[in-house]
Coordinates of C-alpha atoms (C1' of nucleotides) in Angstrom, one line a residue:
Chain S
X1 CA 13.3 153.1 -106.4
X2 CA 9.3 152.6 -106.3
X3 CA 9.6 149.1 -104.2
X4 CA 11.3 151.1 -101.3
X5 CA 8.9 154.2 -100.6
X6 CA 6.1 152.0 -101.4
X7 CA 7.7 149.5 -98.6
X8 CA 7.9 152.8 -96.4
X9 CA 4.8 154.1 -96.8
X10 CA 2.9 150.9 -95.8
X11 CA 5.3 151.1 -92.5
X12 CA 3.4 154.2 -92.1
X13 CA 0.0 152.8 -92.4
X14 CA 0.3 150.2 -89.9
X15 CA 1.9 152.2 -87.4
X16 CA -1.1 154.8 -87.4
X17 CA -3.3 152.7 -87.5
X18 CA -2.3 151.1 -84.5
X19 CA -3.0 154.5 -82.6
X20 CA -5.8 155.1 -84.4
X21 CA -7.1 151.8 -82.6
X22 CA -5.5 152.4 -79.0
X23 CA -7.7 156.4 -79.2
X24 CA -10.7 155.1 -80.4
X25 CA -12.5 152.6 -78.4
X26 CA -15.8 154.2 -77.7
X27 CA -18.4 154.0 -74.4
X28 CA -20.6 151.1 -74.9
X29 CA -24.3 152.4 -74.0
X30 CA -26.7 149.5 -75.2
X31 CA -26.6 146.2 -75.8
X32 CA -25.7 146.5 -79.5
X33 CA -22.8 148.8 -78.2
X34 CA -21.3 146.2 -75.3
X35 CA -21.6 143.7 -78.1
X36 CA -19.0 145.7 -80.2
X37 CA -16.9 146.7 -77.1
X38 CA -16.4 142.9 -76.4
X39 CA -15.1 142.5 -79.8
X40 CA -13.1 145.3 -80.3
X41 CA -11.3 144.3 -77.1
X42 CA -11.0 140.7 -78.4
X43 CA -9.6 142.0 -81.9
X44 CA -5.8 142.0 -82.6
X45 CA -5.1 144.0 -85.6
X46 CA -0.9 143.9 -85.5
X47 CA -1.0 140.1 -85.9
X48 CA -2.1 140.1 -89.8
X49 CA -0.4 143.3 -90.8
X50 CA 3.0 142.1 -89.3
X51 CA 2.8 138.9 -91.0
X52 CA 2.2 140.3 -94.0
X53 CA 4.4 143.2 -93.9
X54 CA 7.6 141.1 -93.1
X55 CA 7.2 139.6 -96.9
X56 CA 8.1 141.5 -99.9
X57 CA 5.3 144.2 -100.7
X58 CA 5.6 144.1 -104.3
X59 CA 5.1 140.5 -104.8
X60 CA 1.8 138.8 -105.6
X61 CA 0.2 142.8 -106.2
X62 CA -3.5 142.9 -107.0
X63 CA -5.2 145.9 -108.0
X64 CA -8.7 146.5 -109.8
X65 CA -11.0 148.5 -111.2
X66 CA -14.7 149.2 -109.8
X67 CA -16.7 150.8 -111.9
X68 CA -20.7 150.8 -111.4
X69 CA -22.5 150.2 -115.0
X70 CA -25.0 152.8 -114.4
X71 CA -24.3 155.0 -117.9
X72 CA -21.9 155.5 -120.4
X73 CA -18.3 154.5 -119.7
X74 CA -16.1 157.6 -118.4
X75 CA -13.0 158.9 -119.6
X76 CA -12.1 159.3 -115.6
X77 CA -12.7 155.1 -115.3
X78 CA -10.3 154.5 -118.3
X79 CA -8.0 157.0 -116.2
X80 CA -8.3 154.9 -113.1
X81 CA -8.3 151.4 -114.9
X82 CA -4.7 152.7 -116.6
X83 CA -3.4 153.9 -113.2
X84 CA -4.2 150.6 -111.5
X85 CA -3.5 148.2 -114.9
X86 CA 0.0 150.0 -115.3
X87 CA 1.1 149.4 -111.8
X88 CA -0.1 145.7 -111.4
X89 CA 1.8 145.1 -114.3
X90 CA 4.6 147.2 -113.9
X91 CA 5.1 144.4 -110.7
X92 CA 4.4 141.5 -112.5
X93 CA 1.1 141.1 -110.7
X94 CA -3.2 141.0 -111.6
X95 CA -5.3 143.5 -112.7
X96 CA -9.0 142.9 -112.1
X97 CA -11.9 144.2 -113.2
X98 CA -14.9 144.2 -110.8
X99 CA -18.9 145.2 -111.7
X100 CA -20.0 147.2 -108.9
X101 CA -23.6 146.7 -109.6
X102 CA -25.4 146.8 -106.1
X103 CA -27.5 149.8 -107.1
X104 CA -30.3 147.8 -108.7
X105 CA -32.5 150.7 -109.7
X106 CA -29.8 152.4 -111.9
X107 CA -27.7 149.4 -112.7
X108 CA -28.1 147.9 -116.8
X109 CA -26.8 145.2 -118.9
X110 CA -26.3 147.3 -121.6
X111 CA -24.0 149.6 -119.4
X112 CA -21.9 147.0 -118.2
X113 CA -21.4 145.8 -122.1
X114 CA -20.1 149.5 -122.8
X115 CA -17.5 149.4 -119.8
X116 CA -15.7 146.4 -120.6
X117 CA -16.1 147.2 -125.0
X118 CA -14.9 150.9 -123.7
X119 CA -11.7 149.6 -121.9
X120 CA -10.9 146.6 -124.0
X121 CA -10.8 149.4 -126.8
X122 CA -8.4 151.1 -124.9
X123 CA -6.2 148.2 -124.7
X124 CA -6.7 147.7 -120.7
X125 CA -6.4 144.0 -120.2
X126 CA -8.1 142.5 -116.9
X127 CA -6.3 138.9 -116.5
X128 CA -9.9 138.5 -114.2
X129 CA -13.1 140.4 -114.8
X130 CA -17.3 138.9 -115.5
X131 CA -16.5 137.9 -118.6
X132 CA -13.2 136.0 -118.4
X133 CA -13.9 134.7 -114.8
X134 CA -11.0 134.0 -112.1
X135 CA -10.3 132.2 -108.8
X136 CA -12.1 134.8 -107.0
X137 CA -15.4 135.5 -108.5
X138 CA -17.9 135.7 -109.7
X139 CA -16.6 139.6 -110.4
X140 CA -20.1 141.0 -110.7
X141 CA -21.5 142.1 -107.2
X142 CA -24.8 141.6 -107.9
X143 CA -23.8 138.1 -107.7
X144 CA -22.5 138.1 -104.0
X145 CA -25.3 138.7 -102.6
X146 CA -24.8 135.5 -100.4
X147 CA -21.2 136.5 -99.5
X148 CA -22.2 140.4 -98.0
X149 CA -25.1 138.8 -95.8
X150 CA -22.8 136.2 -94.3
X151 CA -20.3 139.2 -93.6
X152 CA -23.0 141.7 -92.8
X153 CA -24.4 139.1 -90.3
X154 CA -21.1 138.6 -88.7
X155 CA -21.0 142.4 -88.0
X156 CA -24.2 142.5 -86.6
X157 CA -23.4 139.2 -84.2
X158 CA -20.2 141.4 -82.6
X159 CA -22.3 144.2 -82.3
X160 CA -20.1 146.2 -84.7
X161 CA -23.3 146.6 -87.3
X162 CA -26.6 147.5 -86.0
X163 CA -30.3 147.4 -87.6
X164 CA -31.8 150.7 -88.1
X165 CA -35.3 151.2 -88.3
X166 CA -35.5 155.2 -88.9
X167 CA -37.4 156.5 -91.5
X168 CA -36.7 158.7 -94.0
X169 CA -38.5 161.9 -92.5
X170 CA -36.7 161.5 -89.5
X171 CA -33.4 160.9 -90.9
X172 CA -33.9 164.3 -93.1
X173 CA -35.1 166.3 -90.0
X174 CA -31.9 165.1 -88.1
X175 CA -29.7 166.0 -90.7
X176 CA -31.2 169.4 -91.3
X177 CA -31.2 170.2 -87.3
X178 CA -27.4 169.0 -87.4
X179 CA -26.6 171.4 -90.1
X180 CA -28.9 174.1 -88.4
X181 CA -26.3 173.8 -85.4
X182 CA -23.3 173.9 -87.2
X183 CA -22.6 169.9 -86.7
X184 CA -21.5 167.6 -89.1
X185 CA -24.2 165.4 -90.5
X186 CA -24.1 161.6 -88.8
X187 CA -26.7 159.5 -87.8
X188 CA -27.5 160.2 -84.3
X189 CA -27.4 156.3 -82.8
X190 CA -31.2 156.2 -82.1
X191 CA -31.2 152.6 -83.0
X192 CA -28.4 151.8 -81.0
X193 CA -30.4 152.1 -77.8
X194 CA -32.5 149.6 -79.0
X195 CA -32.5 146.4 -76.8
X196 CA -32.4 142.8 -78.3
X197 CA -35.8 142.0 -77.4
X198 CA -36.9 144.9 -79.6
X199 CA -35.0 144.2 -82.5
X200 CA -35.9 141.3 -82.6
X201 CA -39.9 141.9 -82.5
X202 CA -39.5 144.7 -85.4
X203 CA -38.0 142.3 -87.5
X204 CA -40.2 139.5 -86.7
X205 CA -42.8 142.3 -87.7
X206 CA -41.7 142.6 -90.9
X207 CA -40.0 146.5 -90.0
X208 CA -38.5 148.2 -93.2
X209 CA -34.8 148.3 -91.9
X210 CA -31.0 148.6 -93.0
X211 CA -28.2 147.9 -91.4
X212 CA -25.5 150.6 -90.4
X213 CA -22.3 150.8 -89.6
X214 CA -21.3 151.4 -85.8
X215 CA -18.5 154.2 -86.0
X216 CA -17.3 155.0 -82.4
X217 CA -17.9 158.4 -80.9
X218 CA -14.3 159.7 -80.1
X219 CA -11.0 159.0 -81.8
X220 CA -9.4 160.0 -84.6
X221 CA -8.9 158.1 -88.0
X222 CA -6.2 158.1 -89.7
X223 CA -6.3 157.4 -93.3
X224 CA -2.3 156.4 -94.9
X225 CA -2.5 157.7 -98.7
X226 CA 0.2 156.7 -100.8
X227 CA 0.6 160.3 -102.3
X228 CA -1.2 162.9 -99.8
X229 CA 0.6 160.5 -96.1
X230 CA -1.7 160.6 -92.9
X231 CA -5.2 162.4 -93.5
X232 CA -7.0 162.4 -90.2
X233 CA -10.8 162.4 -89.6
X234 CA -12.5 162.5 -86.6
X235 CA -14.5 160.0 -85.5
X236 CA -17.3 162.0 -84.8
X237 CA -17.8 163.6 -88.3
X238 CA -17.9 160.3 -89.5
X239 CA -21.2 158.8 -90.4
X240 CA -22.3 155.4 -89.8
X241 CA -23.1 154.4 -93.3
X242 CA -25.9 152.2 -94.4
X243 CA -23.8 148.6 -94.9
X244 CA -27.0 146.9 -96.2
X245 CA -29.9 148.4 -98.0
X246 CA -33.6 147.9 -97.3
X247 CA -33.6 146.0 -100.5
X248 CA -30.9 143.6 -99.0
X249 CA -28.1 144.6 -101.3
X250 CA -25.0 145.7 -99.6
X251 CA -24.2 149.8 -100.6
X252 CA -20.7 150.3 -101.8
X253 CA -18.7 150.6 -98.3
X254 CA -19.3 147.0 -97.4
X255 CA -19.0 145.1 -101.0
X256 CA -15.7 147.1 -101.8
X257 CA -14.1 146.3 -98.4
X258 CA -15.4 142.1 -98.7
X259 CA -14.7 142.0 -102.3
X260 CA -11.3 143.7 -101.9
X261 CA -10.5 141.5 -99.1
X262 CA -11.7 138.3 -100.2
X263 CA -10.2 139.1 -104.0
X264 CA -6.8 139.6 -102.7
X265 CA -6.5 143.1 -103.4
X266 CA -2.9 144.8 -102.5
X267 CA -3.4 148.3 -103.8
X268 CA -6.7 150.5 -104.5
X269 CA -6.1 153.3 -106.5
X270 CA -9.6 155.3 -107.1
X271 CA -10.8 158.6 -107.7
X272 CA -10.5 161.5 -105.0
X273 CA -14.7 161.3 -104.4
X274 CA -14.2 158.1 -102.2
X275 CA -11.4 159.8 -99.4
X276 CA -14.0 160.8 -97.4
X277 CA -15.2 157.6 -97.2
X278 CA -11.9 156.1 -96.5
X279 CA -12.5 156.0 -92.7
X280 CA -15.8 154.2 -93.2
X281 CA -13.4 151.5 -94.5
X282 CA -11.1 151.3 -92.7
X283 CA -13.3 150.6 -89.8
X284 CA -15.0 147.8 -92.0
X285 CA -11.5 146.1 -92.2
X286 CA -10.5 146.7 -88.2
X287 CA -14.0 145.0 -87.7
X288 CA -13.2 142.4 -89.6
X289 CA -9.7 141.4 -88.7
X290 CA -8.2 142.2 -92.2
X291 CA -5.6 143.9 -93.3
X292 CA -6.8 146.9 -95.6
X293 CA -4.8 147.3 -99.0
X294 CA -2.4 150.7 -99.8
X295 CA -4.9 153.4 -100.7
X296 CA -4.1 156.1 -103.4
X297 CA -6.8 158.7 -104.0
X298 CA -6.6 160.0 -107.4
X299 CA -7.2 163.4 -108.8
X300 CA -10.7 164.0 -110.2
X301 CA -10.5 164.9 -114.3
X302 CA -11.6 168.5 -114.5
X303 CA -13.2 170.5 -116.8
X304 CA -11.9 173.5 -118.4
X305 CA -13.7 175.5 -116.0
X306 CA -11.9 173.3 -113.3
X307 CA -15.3 171.1 -111.9
X308 CA -15.4 167.8 -112.2
X309 CA -15.2 166.5 -115.4
X310 CA -19.0 166.4 -116.4
X311 CA -21.2 165.3 -119.5
X312 CA -23.5 168.5 -118.6
X313 CA -20.4 170.7 -119.7
X314 CA -18.1 168.2 -122.1
X315 CA -18.0 164.7 -123.3
X316 CA -17.1 162.6 -121.0
X317 CA -17.5 159.4 -122.6
X318 CA -14.7 156.9 -124.1
X319 CA -16.8 155.8 -126.7
X320 CA -17.5 159.1 -127.9
X321 CA -14.0 159.6 -128.2
X322 CA -14.1 156.5 -130.3
X323 CA -16.4 158.0 -132.2
X324 CA -15.1 160.9 -133.4
X325 CA -11.9 159.2 -134.6
X326 CA -9.1 159.4 -131.7
X327 CA -7.3 156.7 -131.6
X328 CA -6.7 154.2 -128.5
X329 CA -3.4 154.3 -128.3
X330 CA -3.8 158.2 -128.3
X331 CA -6.1 158.4 -125.7
X332 CA -4.2 156.1 -123.4
X333 CA -1.5 158.0 -123.9
X334 CA -2.6 161.4 -123.0
X335 CA -4.6 159.8 -119.7
X336 CA -0.9 158.2 -119.1
X337 CA 0.8 161.7 -119.7
X338 CA -1.8 162.6 -117.1
X339 CA -0.7 160.0 -114.7
X340 CA 3.0 160.7 -115.0
X341 CA 4.3 163.5 -116.7
X342 CA 7.0 163.1 -119.6
X343 CA 10.3 164.3 -118.0
X344 CA 12.5 167.2 -119.8
X345 CA 13.8 165.9 -123.4
X346 CA 11.4 162.8 -123.3
X347 CA 9.2 162.1 -126.4
X348 CA 5.4 162.5 -124.5
X349 CA 4.5 159.7 -127.7
X350 CA 4.6 156.1 -126.5
X351 CA 2.8 153.6 -126.5
X352 CA 1.2 151.1 -123.4
X353 CA 4.6 148.9 -122.9
X354 CA 6.7 152.0 -122.5
X355 CA 4.0 153.5 -120.5
X356 CA 4.0 150.4 -118.1
X357 CA 7.6 150.3 -117.8
X358 CA 8.0 154.2 -116.9
X359 CA 5.2 154.2 -114.6
X360 CA 5.6 155.6 -111.2
X361 CA 2.8 155.6 -108.6
X362 CA 4.7 158.3 -106.1
X363 CA 5.1 160.5 -109.4
X364 CA 0.9 160.4 -109.7
X365 CA 0.2 164.3 -109.6
X366 CA -2.6 164.8 -107.0
X367 CA -3.9 167.8 -108.4
X368 CA -7.3 167.5 -110.6
X369 CA -6.3 168.2 -114.3
X370 CA -8.2 169.8 -117.0
X371 CA -8.5 167.5 -119.9
X372 CA -7.0 169.1 -122.5
X373 CA -8.7 168.1 -126.1
X374 CA -6.0 170.3 -127.8
X375 CA -3.2 167.9 -126.0
X376 CA -5.4 164.9 -126.8
X377 CA -5.7 166.2 -130.5
X378 CA -2.1 167.1 -131.1
X379 CA -1.3 163.5 -129.7
X380 CA -3.9 161.7 -131.9
X381 CA -2.7 163.9 -135.2
X382 CA 1.0 162.2 -134.3
X383 CA 0.3 158.8 -134.0
X384 CA -1.9 159.4 -137.6
X385 CA 1.3 160.4 -139.4
X386 CA 4.1 159.1 -137.0
X387 CA 2.4 155.5 -136.3
X388 CA 0.6 154.6 -139.3
X389 CA 1.5 153.7 -142.8
X390 CA -0.9 155.1 -145.3
X391 CA -2.2 151.2 -145.9
X392 CA -2.7 151.2 -141.9
X393 CA -4.3 154.9 -141.7
X394 CA -6.9 153.4 -144.8
X395 CA -7.2 150.1 -142.3
X396 CA -8.1 152.0 -139.5
X397 CA -10.5 154.6 -141.3
X398 CA -12.3 152.1 -142.9
X399 CA -12.6 150.2 -139.7
X400 CA -13.5 153.1 -137.9
X401 CA -16.3 154.0 -140.2
X402 CA -18.2 150.7 -140.8
X403 CA -18.1 150.7 -136.7
X404 CA -19.9 153.9 -137.2
X405 CA -22.9 153.2 -138.8
X406 CA -25.0 150.2 -140.1
X407 CA -24.5 150.5 -143.9
X408 CA -27.6 148.4 -144.9
X409 CA -29.7 150.6 -142.7
X410 CA -28.1 153.7 -144.3
X411 CA -28.4 152.1 -147.9
X412 CA -32.1 151.5 -147.1
X413 CA -32.6 155.1 -145.4
X414 CA -30.5 157.2 -148.2
X415 CA -32.5 155.6 -151.2
X416 CA -35.5 157.2 -151.5
X417 CA -33.5 160.0 -151.3
X418 CA -31.0 160.6 -153.5
X419 CA -30.9 160.7 -157.4
X420 CA -27.4 159.8 -158.1
X421 CA -24.4 157.6 -156.1
X422 CA -22.8 161.4 -155.4
X423 CA -25.7 162.5 -153.8
X424 CA -24.6 160.0 -151.1
X425 CA -21.6 161.5 -149.8
X426 CA -23.7 164.8 -148.4
X427 CA -26.6 163.2 -147.0
X428 CA -24.3 160.9 -144.7
X429 CA -21.6 163.0 -144.1
X430 CA -22.9 164.1 -140.3
X431 CA -22.6 160.6 -139.5
X432 CA -19.0 160.5 -140.3
X433 CA -18.0 164.4 -138.7
X434 CA -17.6 166.0 -135.4
X435 CA -18.2 169.3 -134.4
X436 CA -20.5 170.6 -137.1
X437 CA -20.3 174.1 -138.9
X438 CA -23.6 176.1 -138.5
X439 CA -24.9 179.7 -138.1
X440 CA -27.7 180.7 -136.1
X441 CA -29.5 181.3 -138.8
X442 CA -29.5 177.7 -140.0
X443 CA -31.4 176.9 -136.4
X444 CA -34.3 179.8 -137.1
X445 CA -37.4 177.8 -137.7
X446 CA -40.9 179.3 -139.2
X447 CA -43.2 177.8 -136.3
X448 CA -41.0 178.4 -133.2
X449 CA -39.9 181.5 -131.4
X450 CA -35.5 180.9 -130.8
X451 CA -36.9 180.6 -127.3
X452 CA -38.8 177.6 -128.0
X453 CA -35.9 176.0 -129.9
X454 CA -33.7 177.0 -126.9
X455 CA -36.2 175.2 -124.8
X456 CA -36.3 172.0 -127.0
X457 CA -32.9 171.2 -127.0
X458 CA -32.6 171.7 -123.1
X459 CA -35.5 169.3 -122.6
X460 CA -34.2 166.7 -125.3
X461 CA -30.5 166.9 -123.4
X462 CA -31.8 166.3 -120.3
X463 CA -34.3 163.9 -121.3
X464 CA -32.0 162.1 -123.7
X465 CA -29.7 161.2 -120.9
X466 CA -32.4 159.6 -119.1
X467 CA -33.5 157.0 -121.9
X468 CA -32.7 153.4 -120.7
X469 CA -32.3 152.8 -124.2
X470 CA -30.8 154.2 -127.1
X471 CA -33.4 153.5 -129.9
X472 CA -35.1 155.3 -132.3
X473 CA -38.5 154.9 -131.0
X474 CA -37.4 155.8 -127.6
X475 CA -35.9 159.2 -129.0
X476 CA -39.1 159.3 -130.7
X477 CA -41.3 159.7 -127.7
X478 CA -39.0 162.2 -126.1
X479 CA -39.3 164.7 -129.2
X480 CA -42.8 164.1 -128.9
X481 CA -43.0 164.4 -125.2
X482 CA -41.4 167.8 -125.7
X483 CA -43.5 169.1 -128.5
X484 CA -46.9 168.4 -126.4
X485 CA -45.0 170.2 -123.7
X486 CA -44.7 173.0 -126.2
X487 CA -47.9 173.0 -127.3
X488 CA -46.4 172.3 -130.6
X489 CA -46.6 170.0 -133.6
X490 CA -43.8 167.3 -133.3
X491 CA -42.7 167.8 -137.2
X492 CA -42.6 171.6 -136.4
X493 CA -40.0 170.7 -133.3
X494 CA -38.1 168.4 -135.1
X495 CA -37.2 171.0 -137.5
X496 CA -34.4 172.4 -135.5
X497 CA -33.4 169.3 -134.0
X498 CA -32.4 168.4 -138.3
X499 CA -30.4 171.1 -138.7
X500 CA -28.3 170.4 -135.0
X501 CA -27.9 166.8 -135.7
X502 CA -27.6 166.8 -139.5
X503 CA -26.5 170.3 -140.2
X504 CA -29.3 170.1 -143.1
X505 CA -32.7 170.9 -143.2
X506 CA -33.1 167.5 -145.5
X507 CA -31.5 164.5 -144.3
X508 CA -32.7 160.4 -143.7
X509 CA -35.2 160.9 -141.1
X510 CA -34.0 162.4 -137.4
X511 CA -34.5 159.6 -134.8
X512 CA -32.9 156.9 -136.8
X513 CA -30.0 159.7 -137.1
X514 CA -29.9 160.3 -133.9
X515 CA -29.8 156.4 -133.1
X516 CA -27.4 155.9 -135.9
X517 CA -25.1 158.8 -134.5
X518 CA -25.1 157.3 -130.8
X519 CA -25.8 159.1 -127.5
X520 CA -22.4 161.0 -126.8
X521 CA -22.9 162.9 -130.4
X522 CA -25.9 163.8 -130.2
X523 CA -25.6 165.6 -127.0
X524 CA -22.5 167.2 -128.3
X525 CA -24.4 168.4 -131.1
X526 CA -27.1 169.8 -128.9
X527 CA -25.0 171.1 -126.7
X528 CA -23.2 172.6 -129.4
X529 CA -26.4 174.2 -131.3
X530 CA -27.1 175.6 -127.9
X531 CA -24.3 177.2 -127.6
X532 CA -25.1 178.9 -130.8
X533 CA -28.6 180.2 -129.3
X534 CA -27.0 180.9 -126.0
X535 CA -27.1 177.9 -123.1
X536 CA -30.0 178.5 -120.7
X537 CA -29.8 180.6 -117.6
X538 CA -29.4 178.3 -114.1
X539 CA -33.2 180.1 -114.0
X540 CA -34.0 179.3 -117.5
X541 CA -33.1 175.4 -117.1
X542 CA -34.8 174.9 -113.8
X543 CA -37.9 176.6 -114.9
X544 CA -38.3 174.6 -118.1
X545 CA -37.4 171.5 -116.9
X546 CA -40.9 171.9 -114.9
X547 CA -42.7 172.2 -118.1
X548 CA -42.2 168.1 -118.5
X549 CA -42.3 167.0 -115.2
X550 CA -45.8 167.7 -113.7
X551 CA -47.4 168.8 -117.5
X552 CA -47.1 164.4 -118.0
X553 CA -49.0 163.9 -114.7
X554 CA -52.2 165.3 -114.3
X555 CA -55.1 166.1 -116.6
Chain B
rG1 C1' -23.2 174.8 -93.1
rG2 C1' -19.9 170.8 -91.7
rC3 C1' -15.6 167.1 -92.8
rC4 C1' -11.7 166.5 -96.0
rC5 C1' -7.9 167.4 -100.6
rC6 C1' -5.3 170.7 -103.7
rA7 C1' -2.4 175.4 -105.3
rU8 C1' 4.3 176.8 -110.5
rC9 C1' 2.9 179.8 -117.7
rA10 C1' -3.5 179.7 -120.7
rU11 C1' -3.6 174.3 -120.3
rC12 C1' -0.3 169.5 -118.7
rU13 C1' 3.6 169.8 -115.9
rA14 C1' 9.2 169.7 -113.9
rG15 C1' 10.8 171.4 -109.3
rA16 C1' 11.8 167.9 -102.6
rG17 C1' 16.1 174.7 -99.4
rG18 C1' 21.2 177.3 -103.2
rC19 C1' 21.9 173.5 -110.0
rC20 C1' 15.8 178.7 -110.8
rU21 C1' 17.5 185.9 -114.3
rA22 C1' 11.9 178.8 -112.9
rG23 C1' 13.3 173.8 -117.5
rG24 C1' 9.8 170.6 -120.7
rA25 C1' 4.8 170.0 -124.1
rU26 C1' 0.0 171.7 -125.7
rG27 C1' -1.9 176.0 -127.4
rC28 C1' -0.8 180.9 -129.4
rC29 C1' 2.2 184.6 -132.2
rG30 C1' 6.4 185.3 -136.0
rC31 C1' 10.1 183.2 -139.3
rC32 C1' 12.3 179.4 -142.4
rC33 C1' 11.0 175.0 -145.6
rU34 C1' 6.6 174.9 -149.8
rC35 C1' 2.5 175.0 -155.8
rU36 C1' -1.8 176.0 -151.2
rC37 C1' -2.6 173.9 -146.3
rA38 C1' -0.8 170.7 -143.2
rC39 C1' 3.7 168.9 -141.5
rG40 C1' 8.8 169.8 -140.3
rG41 C1' 12.9 173.5 -138.5
rC42 C1' 13.7 177.3 -135.7
rG43 C1' 12.6 181.6 -132.6
rG44 C1' 9.1 183.9 -129.4
rU45 C1' 4.9 185.1 -125.7
rA46 C1' 3.6 183.5 -120.9
rA47 C1' 3.5 181.2 -114.4
rC48 C1' 6.0 180.5 -108.2
rG49 C1' -2.4 183.5 -106.0
rC50 C1' -1.5 187.0 -101.5
rG51 C1' 0.6 188.0 -96.1
rG52 C1' 3.6 186.5 -92.1
rG53 C1' 7.0 183.5 -90.4
rU54 C1' 11.6 180.0 -90.3
rU55 C1' 16.8 180.4 -92.7
rC56 C1' 22.7 183.3 -94.4
rG57 C1' 19.3 181.7 -98.3
rA58 C1' 12.6 179.6 -99.7
rA59 C1' 8.4 177.8 -105.8
rU60 C1' 10.6 174.6 -102.0
rC61 C1' 9.5 173.7 -94.4
rC62 C1' 5.2 176.2 -91.2
rC63 C1' 1.4 179.4 -89.8
rG64 C1' -2.9 182.6 -91.7
rC65 C1' -5.9 184.2 -95.9
rU66 C1' -8.2 183.8 -100.4
rG67 C1' -9.0 180.7 -104.1
rG68 C1' -10.7 175.7 -106.8
rG69 C1' -12.0 170.8 -105.9
rG70 C1' -14.7 166.7 -103.3
rC71 C1' -18.0 164.8 -100.0
rU72 C1' -21.7 165.2 -97.2
rA73 C1' -28.0 159.3 -100.2
rC74 C1' -31.2 152.7 -98.3
rC75 C1' -26.1 156.4 -105.7
rA76 C1' -21.5 154.6 -106.9

RNA sequence: GGCCCCAUCAUCUAGAGGCCUAGGAUGCCGCCCUCUCACGGCGGUAACGCGGGUUCGAAUCCCGCUGGGGCUACCA
């Protein structure tokens, strides 16, 4: 009975936070710190907790997924979203989608759009979100600046956060020294000793500054994880994280706590990479006097070599799987199996309704699973042959194909190159194929040494990843820059790309082909070609990347 | 370097001290079905990382080691 165990986990949680409070009172050593001590003693964490835990904890379950729109939607995001979705739906609650775009430099509207598209494609529906709205909006953090400013101000006034004027250089030296001394990396509190007058003067002078979280020097923070139990962190190993950046935007740490509280999130199931910053979040909840949500840190999906699933080594994009012709129900089913394994004798093929029905949060494993494409293939094949009638298959396939490419554009590009309509199929086959079957021979070309081909592919992979918008003109500039760096003509450099991308030396124009194929698939084709030639060693990779960077700047 | 998490077949996992000569699924191999291939059916291969405890008894509990992973940003 999940309700029972969650309830007891919650009980444990409250006990532990209380004791953490008892031992974490810190010695005030400055004006800012004295304010902290004052608010600390006046703060009663238990009142809120007990009031809430007396009710049925499974009432009003609200979960969320909070992706950052900084790239292609990741299958890990789908996995986390699915777990949160299942838990909420299982308990009759709401599932919220929130966009964490506080990194102004890296966030893009394009990425946000594809995240929504990818999750919707998966069939994971959110009750509240940036597109559908809801009673606790806005659901895009960049639109909530006023809210964060207010709460940061509250912490500042209470001395639980402080202004910091330290330079990047000083912080760098400080961390280097700490590492050399085998100490944890942690802000040393220099600006904590600034007098209120100093702070006011420097602010008035317009000095660049951030706001940092005040972390006690002593004591232990106990993080209660639904699956791991109590995880202890000494406060002296918890950094005094930046809460408000110098551009005035909050960091994730502040924003997620404020939003989860305001949006009445009851359970936070997020990736394991957040476990070590959980103490900062708990500290914020206690400073604000809020009850924290129940926490569960989900394992990170892995590459076959067990490292964190990364696009360098494997396809990670949800939309990549769509482009390759996986069915969303198969992908979701596969991810669900990673969260809750089928029991002996139980059919592993199940639809979303069944996944939700049988979902048990305490069954979610905490060891990082390898993303096993073979098993995904098997599941996808079963959906095709067991769940799709011939008509349905045809319908799916044609909808997939028309989603893959714009046919008018293809016609325009193909017409000059064909003699018969039957020439169309081989010319365009690459757009609808998965992995191309190539020989090392095919990648040989007259004007480039093999090592230069490898260089070109390696550089292209990283440059294309960095391209803000995926279109033919952008791709063209990348290939031309690479040609320049190698001292070759663009047309000669393009030749091996034709083979890697389209599987043929004769094709519709390269840059259009790449645009139509999509970033994920292009990355995969280049990786595949590079595997044939021998992937770069670490040393080669580093040396080659220098070819581009400095060469474009001087002379 | 520091802090934290994790550890059953190649892979995903079941397993909460005796039900375990460790179960299921994918992959792989073999046989059957069959005009090919695939599907399907049947069978097989294959694991408790190591060392100490605790216990009548340990895959299950404790400690150490080893291994893997994460974090260590004015990114999330």
